[in-house]
Coordinates of C-alpha atoms and ligand atoms in Angstrom, one line a residue:
M1 CA 0.0 0.0 0.0
R2 CA 2.9 2.3 0.8
E3 CA 4.3 1.6 -2.7
Q4 CA 0.9 2.1 -4.2
L5 CA 0.7 5.6 -2.6
A6 CA 4.2 6.4 -3.6
R7 CA 3.4 5.5 -7.2
I8 CA 0.1 7.5 -7.2
R9 CA 2.0 10.5 -5.8
E10 CA 4.7 10.3 -8.5
E11 CA 2.3 9.7 -11.4
A12 CA 0.0 12.4 -10.2
M13 CA 2.8 15.0 -10.0
A14 CA 4.1 14.1 -13.5
K15 CA 0.6 14.3 -15.0
L16 CA -0.2 17.6 -13.3
N17 CA 3.1 19.0 -14.6
E18 CA 2.1 18.1 -18.1
A19 CA -1.5 19.3 -17.9
S20 CA -2.1 22.1 -20.3
S21 CA -5.8 22.9 -19.8
S22 CA -8.2 23.4 -16.9
A23 CA -10.3 20.6 -18.4
E24 CA -7.3 18.3 -18.1
L25 CA -6.7 19.5 -14.5
E26 CA -10.3 18.7 -13.6
E27 CA -9.9 15.2 -15.1
L28 CA -6.9 14.6 -12.9
R29 CA -8.7 15.8 -9.8
V30 CA -11.5 13.3 -10.4
K31 CA -9.0 10.5 -11.2
Y32 CA -7.1 10.9 -8.0
L33 CA -9.2 12.8 -5.5
G34 CA -12.8 12.1 -6.7
K35 CA -15.3 9.8 -4.9
K36 CA -14.2 7.0 -7.2
G37 CA -10.6 8.2 -7.4
E38 CA -7.5 6.3 -6.6
I39 CA -6.8 7.8 -3.1
T40 CA -10.4 7.1 -2.1
A41 CA -10.0 3.5 -3.3
I42 CA -6.9 3.2 -1.1
L43 CA -8.6 4.7 2.0
K44 CA -11.4 2.1 1.4
Q45 CA -8.9 -0.7 1.5
M46 CA -7.7 0.5 4.9
G47 CA -10.1 -1.8 6.8
G48 CA -8.0 -4.9 5.6
L49 CA -4.9 -3.6 7.3
P50 CA -3.6 -4.7 10.7
A51 CA -4.9 -2.3 13.4
E52 CA -1.4 -0.8 14.2
E53 CA -0.8 -0.1 10.4
R54 CA -4.0 1.8 9.9
P55 CA -3.2 5.2 11.4
K56 CA 0.2 5.4 9.6
M57 CA -1.3 4.5 6.3
G58 CA -4.2 6.8 6.9
Q59 CA -1.7 9.6 7.6
L60 CA 0.4 8.8 4.5
A61 CA -2.7 8.7 2.3
N62 CA -3.9 12.0 3.6
E63 CA -0.4 13.5 3.1
V64 CA -0.4 12.3 -0.6
R65 CA -4.0 13.7 -1.0
A66 CA -2.8 17.1 0.4
V67 CA 0.3 17.2 -1.9
I68 CA -1.9 16.5 -4.9
E69 CA -4.5 19.1 -3.9
E70 CA -1.8 21.7 -3.4
K71 CA -0.3 20.9 -6.7
L72 CA -3.7 21.1 -8.4
T73 CA -4.3 24.5 -6.9
A74 CA -0.9 25.8 -8.0
A75 CA -1.3 24.4 -11.5
K76 CA -4.7 26.0 -11.8
R77 CA -3.5 29.4 -10.7
E78 CA -0.5 29.3 -13.0
M79 CA -2.8 28.4 -15.9
E80 CA -5.0 31.3 -15.1
E81 CA -2.1 33.7 -14.9
K82 CA -0.8 32.5 -18.2
A83 CA -4.2 33.0 -19.8
L84 CA -4.5 36.5 -18.4
D85 CA -1.1 37.3 -19.5
L86 CA -1.8 36.1 -23.1
R87 CA -5.0 38.1 -23.1
L88 CA -3.4 41.2 -21.9
R89 CA -0.7 40.9 -24.5
A90 CA -3.2 40.3 -27.2
E91 CA -5.2 43.3 -26.2
A92 CA -2.4 45.6 -25.5
L93 CA -2.5 49.1 -27.0
D94 CA 0.8 50.6 -27.7
V95 CA 0.4 54.2 -26.8
T96 CA 3.9 55.1 -28.1
V97 CA 3.1 54.3 -31.7
P98 CA 2.9 57.6 -33.6
G99 CA -0.8 58.5 -34.4
K100 CA -2.3 59.3 -37.8
A101 CA -3.1 63.0 -38.0
P102 CA -6.7 63.5 -39.0
K103 CA -7.1 65.4 -42.2
M104 CA -8.9 68.6 -41.3
G105 CA -11.0 70.2 -44.0
H106 CA -11.9 73.9 -44.1
R107 CA -14.6 76.1 -45.6
H108 CA -15.1 76.2 -49.3
P109 CA -13.8 79.4 -50.8
M110 CA -17.3 80.4 -51.9
Y111 CA -18.6 80.0 -48.3
I112 CA -15.7 82.0 -47.1
A113 CA -16.9 84.8 -49.4
L114 CA -20.5 84.3 -48.3
D115 CA -19.6 84.4 -44.6
E116 CA -17.8 87.6 -45.1
M117 CA -20.9 89.0 -46.8
K118 CA -23.1 87.7 -44.1
E119 CA -21.0 89.4 -41.4
I120 CA -21.2 92.7 -43.1
F121 CA -25.0 92.7 -43.5
I122 CA -25.6 91.2 -40.1
G123 CA -23.5 94.0 -38.8
M124 CA -26.0 96.4 -40.4
G125 CA -29.0 94.8 -38.8
F126 CA -30.0 92.4 -41.5
T127 CA -31.5 89.0 -40.9
V128 CA -30.3 86.0 -42.9
L129 CA -33.2 84.0 -44.5
D130 CA -33.2 80.5 -46.0
G131 CA -35.8 79.4 -48.5
P132 CA -36.9 76.5 -50.7
E133 CA -35.2 75.7 -54.0
V134 CA -38.3 74.1 -55.4
E135 CA -40.5 77.2 -55.7
L136 CA -43.8 78.2 -57.0
A137 CA -43.7 80.0 -60.4
E138 CA -46.2 82.4 -58.8
L139 CA -43.5 83.6 -56.3
N140 CA -40.6 83.3 -58.7
F141 CA -42.4 85.2 -61.5
D142 CA -45.9 86.6 -61.0
R143 CA -45.5 88.2 -57.7
L144 CA -42.2 89.8 -59.0
N145 CA -44.0 91.4 -61.9
A146 CA -42.9 89.0 -64.5
D147 CA -46.2 88.0 -66.0
E148 CA -47.0 85.2 -68.6
G149 CA -44.9 85.8 -71.7
H150 CA -41.9 87.2 -69.9
P151 CA -38.9 85.7 -71.6
S152 CA -37.3 84.4 -68.4
R153 CA -40.4 82.1 -68.0
D154 CA -39.6 80.3 -71.1
W155 CA -39.2 76.4 -70.9
S156 CA -35.9 76.7 -72.6
D157 CA -34.5 78.7 -69.6
T158 CA -36.3 77.2 -66.6
F159 CA -36.6 73.8 -65.0
Y160 CA -40.3 73.1 -64.5
F161 CA -41.8 70.1 -62.7
D162 CA -45.2 70.2 -64.3
E163 CA -46.8 70.8 -67.7
Q164 CA -48.7 73.8 -66.3
S165 CA -45.4 75.5 -65.3
R166 CA -46.5 76.0 -61.8
V167 CA -43.7 74.4 -59.8
M168 CA -40.1 75.0 -60.7
L169 CA -36.5 75.1 -59.5
R170 CA -36.2 78.7 -58.6
S171 CA -34.2 80.7 -61.2
Q172 CA -33.3 83.5 -58.8
T173 CA -33.3 84.1 -55.1
S174 CA -35.8 87.0 -55.6
P175 CA -38.8 85.0 -54.7
M176 CA -37.3 85.3 -51.1
Q177 CA -38.4 89.0 -51.3
V178 CA -42.0 87.8 -51.6
R179 CA -41.7 85.2 -48.9
A180 CA -40.2 87.8 -46.6
M181 CA -43.0 90.3 -47.4
D182 CA -45.6 87.6 -46.8
S183 CA -44.2 86.3 -43.5
M184 CA -42.3 89.1 -41.7
E185 CA -43.4 92.2 -39.8
L186 CA -42.4 95.6 -41.3
P187 CA -39.8 97.0 -41.4
I188 CA -37.8 94.3 -43.1
R189 CA -34.1 94.0 -43.6
I190 CA -33.0 90.6 -45.1
I191 CA -30.4 88.8 -47.1
A192 CA -31.2 85.4 -48.5
P193 CA -28.4 83.3 -50.0
G194 CA -29.0 80.1 -51.8
R195 CA -28.9 77.9 -54.9
V196 CA -30.6 78.8 -58.1
Y197 CA -31.1 76.9 -61.3
R198 CA -31.2 77.8 -65.0
K199 CA -30.9 75.7 -68.2
D200 CA -27.3 76.8 -69.1
E201 CA -24.6 74.7 -70.5
V202 CA -21.5 74.4 -68.3
D203 CA -18.6 76.5 -69.3
A204 CA -16.0 78.8 -67.6
T205 CA -18.7 81.3 -66.6
H206 CA -22.0 79.3 -66.6
S207 CA -23.5 76.4 -64.7
P208 CA -27.1 75.1 -64.5
M209 CA -26.8 75.5 -60.7
F210 CA -25.2 78.5 -59.1
H211 CA -25.7 80.7 -56.0
Q212 CA -27.2 84.1 -55.5
V213 CA -27.6 86.3 -52.6
E214 CA -30.7 88.4 -52.4
G215 CA -31.0 91.6 -50.2
M216 CA -34.0 93.6 -49.4
V217 CA -35.0 96.5 -47.2
I218 CA -38.5 97.9 -46.7
D219 CA -39.2 100.7 -44.3
K220 CA -40.7 104.2 -44.2
G221 CA -38.9 106.8 -46.3
V222 CA -36.4 104.4 -47.8
T223 CA -34.7 105.9 -51.0
M224 CA -32.2 105.1 -53.7
A225 CA -29.7 106.9 -51.5
D226 CA -30.0 104.2 -48.9
L227 CA -29.4 101.6 -51.5
K228 CA -26.3 103.3 -52.7
G229 CA -25.0 104.0 -49.1
T230 CA -25.6 100.4 -48.0
L231 CA -24.0 98.8 -51.0
N232 CA -21.1 101.2 -51.0
T233 CA -20.4 100.4 -47.3
A234 CA -20.5 96.6 -48.1
V235 CA -18.2 97.0 -51.0
Q236 CA -15.6 99.0 -48.9
Q237 CA -15.6 96.2 -46.4
L238 CA -15.3 93.5 -49.0
Y239 CA -12.8 95.0 -51.4
G240 CA -11.1 97.6 -49.1
E241 CA -11.5 101.3 -48.2
G242 CA -11.8 103.6 -51.2
T243 CA -13.1 101.1 -53.7
K244 CA -15.2 103.0 -56.2
T245 CA -18.6 101.9 -57.4
R246 CA -20.8 103.1 -60.3
F247 CA -24.5 102.6 -60.8
R248 CA -25.9 102.2 -64.4
P249 CA -29.6 102.2 -65.3
H250 CA -30.9 98.8 -66.1
H251 CA -34.3 97.0 -66.2
F252 CA -35.8 94.3 -63.9
P253 CA -39.5 93.7 -63.8
F254 CA -39.7 93.9 -59.9
T255 CA -37.8 97.2 -59.4
E256 CA -38.3 100.7 -60.6
P257 CA -36.0 102.4 -61.1
S258 CA -33.5 99.5 -61.6
C259 CA -29.8 99.6 -61.9
E260 CA -26.6 97.6 -62.1
M261 CA -23.7 98.2 -59.9
D262 CA -20.1 98.0 -61.0
V263 CA -17.0 98.1 -58.9
Q264 CA -13.7 99.6 -60.2
C265 CA -11.4 96.9 -61.3
H266 CA -9.1 95.9 -58.4
K267 CA -6.4 94.8 -60.8
C268 CA -5.9 97.9 -62.9
G269 CA -7.7 100.5 -60.8
G270 CA -10.0 101.5 -63.6
V271 CA -7.5 101.9 -66.4
G272 CA -8.5 98.8 -68.3
C273 CA -6.9 95.3 -68.2
P274 CA -7.7 91.7 -69.2
T275 CA -9.5 91.2 -65.9
C276 CA -12.1 93.8 -66.6
K277 CA -11.9 93.2 -70.4
G278 CA -10.5 96.6 -70.8
E279 CA -13.6 98.2 -69.2
G280 CA -12.0 99.4 -66.0
W281 CA -15.2 98.3 -64.2
I282 CA -16.6 94.9 -63.2
E283 CA -20.3 94.3 -63.0
L284 CA -21.3 93.1 -59.5
L285 CA -25.0 93.1 -59.1
G286 CA -28.5 94.1 -60.0
A287 CA -30.6 96.3 -57.8
G288 CA -33.4 98.9 -57.6
M289 CA -36.3 100.3 -55.7
I290 CA -39.0 97.7 -55.2
H291 CA -41.7 98.3 -57.7
P292 CA -44.9 99.7 -56.1
H293 CA -47.0 97.0 -57.7
V294 CA -44.8 94.3 -56.0
L295 CA -45.4 95.9 -52.7
E296 CA -49.1 96.1 -53.4
M297 CA -49.3 92.4 -54.4
A298 CA -47.9 91.6 -50.9
G299 CA -50.5 93.9 -49.2
I300 CA -48.0 96.6 -48.4
D301 CA -49.1 100.2 -49.1
P302 CA -46.5 101.8 -51.4
N303 CA -47.6 105.3 -50.2
V304 CA -46.4 104.5 -46.7
W305 CA -43.6 102.1 -47.3
S306 CA -40.8 101.9 -49.8
G307 CA -37.8 99.6 -50.3
W308 CA -34.9 98.5 -52.3
A309 CA -33.4 95.2 -53.2
F310 CA -30.4 93.7 -54.8
G311 CA -29.2 90.4 -56.1
F312 CA -25.9 89.0 -57.1
G313 CA -24.1 85.8 -58.1
L314 CA -22.1 84.4 -55.3
E315 CA -19.6 82.4 -57.5
R316 CA -18.7 85.5 -59.4
L317 CA -18.1 87.3 -56.1
A318 CA -15.9 84.5 -54.8
M319 CA -14.1 84.2 -58.1
R320 CA -13.2 87.8 -58.0
R321 CA -12.3 87.8 -54.3
F322 CA -9.9 84.8 -54.7
K323 CA -8.9 85.5 -58.3
I324 CA -10.3 82.2 -59.7
D325 CA -10.7 82.3 -63.4
D326 CA -12.9 79.3 -64.1
L327 CA -16.3 78.7 -62.5
R328 CA -16.0 74.9 -62.9
L329 CA -13.1 74.9 -60.3
I330 CA -15.7 76.1 -57.7
F331 CA -17.8 72.9 -58.2
E332 CA -15.3 70.2 -59.0
N333 CA -14.1 70.1 -55.4
D334 CA -10.6 69.1 -56.3
V335 CA -8.8 69.1 -53.0
R336 CA -5.5 70.4 -54.6
F337 CA -7.5 73.4 -55.7
L338 CA -9.5 73.9 -52.5
E339 CA -6.4 73.7 -50.2
Q340 CA -5.2 77.0 -51.7
F341 CA -7.7 79.0 -49.8
Ligands
DAH1 N1 -32.9 88.3 -59.6 C1 -32.1 89.1 -60.6 C2 -31.3 88.1 -61.5 O1 -31.3 87.0 -61.2 C3 -31.0 89.9 -59.8 C4 -31.7 91.1 -59.1 C5 -31.8 92.3 -59.7 C6 -32.2 91.0 -57.9 C7 -32.4 93.4 -59.1 C8 -32.7 92.1 -57.2 C9 -32.8 93.2 -57.8 O2 -33.3 92.0 -56.0 O3 -33.4 94.3 -57.2 O4 -30.8 88.6 -62.4

């Protein structure tokens, strides 16, 4: 029995040393220490021993059991530590590896120009309005004095959604004048930037989609002098102190009188150069005093209230501001181009 116990001890130690999984350890525990295990079997045989042998053998069996138990516990702990170590290593995050710098974008040059414009007008007490690009022809044309038969209503120029030409992609931001008159309390001071659409082929100066900024003021006693003063102030801030402007008579259906405003060429100072095509002046925007009939259609009494409005192309403004010579560059979004601003 003594040899038997010695053999069990030796064999158990060897097997426990080789065990490589907790399942194997459990198997060994059952094999040696379980109810039907080898140590238990030996203890059961104890009854057949001479009385004086029993305590010694009992003690020896208990010793062997204790040794195996101890070894089992140690092996288990070791296995757990190893597993934890492996997991930690697998999940380790090396904080010393150099990071990848995120690529930061920035505002598109056209929106830089627009934001400058907004700043200037907000500073003068204007509110910035946003409006729908899908617009009623009634607001885009009728309410702006461009009745049936007006050339700009032609199907060859305008994107309509229906046969009756009632719903369209707005061809100008001017319907925002009507929306403001219909929804706001007087007096009104607004600018309304946004996309507009016309059936134009793409080239260096045209695109079927482009941006305009509309401006409008309605108050008591507003005159053409206010229009000139406000626009001159904006131009000075945009192009620098001392920039000269010139107002030429023009025609728009919704303003009377109407004008176009030019700025003196920033390149040649008015002498004439390729930038201004030898003119010395560059056309910037259309403007005028709001037609009394347009006010009347909005329920505003033209004998009490008067106002002015302007509208300009934002791409053209940005192109001049950043000396960009092809409109397509504004829309292509080539990062190499955009990074320059
Ligand atoms: N909507 C006009 C256009 O697209 C521009 C314009 C001219 C707007 C005169 C105005 C204005 O508000 O008063 O050509």
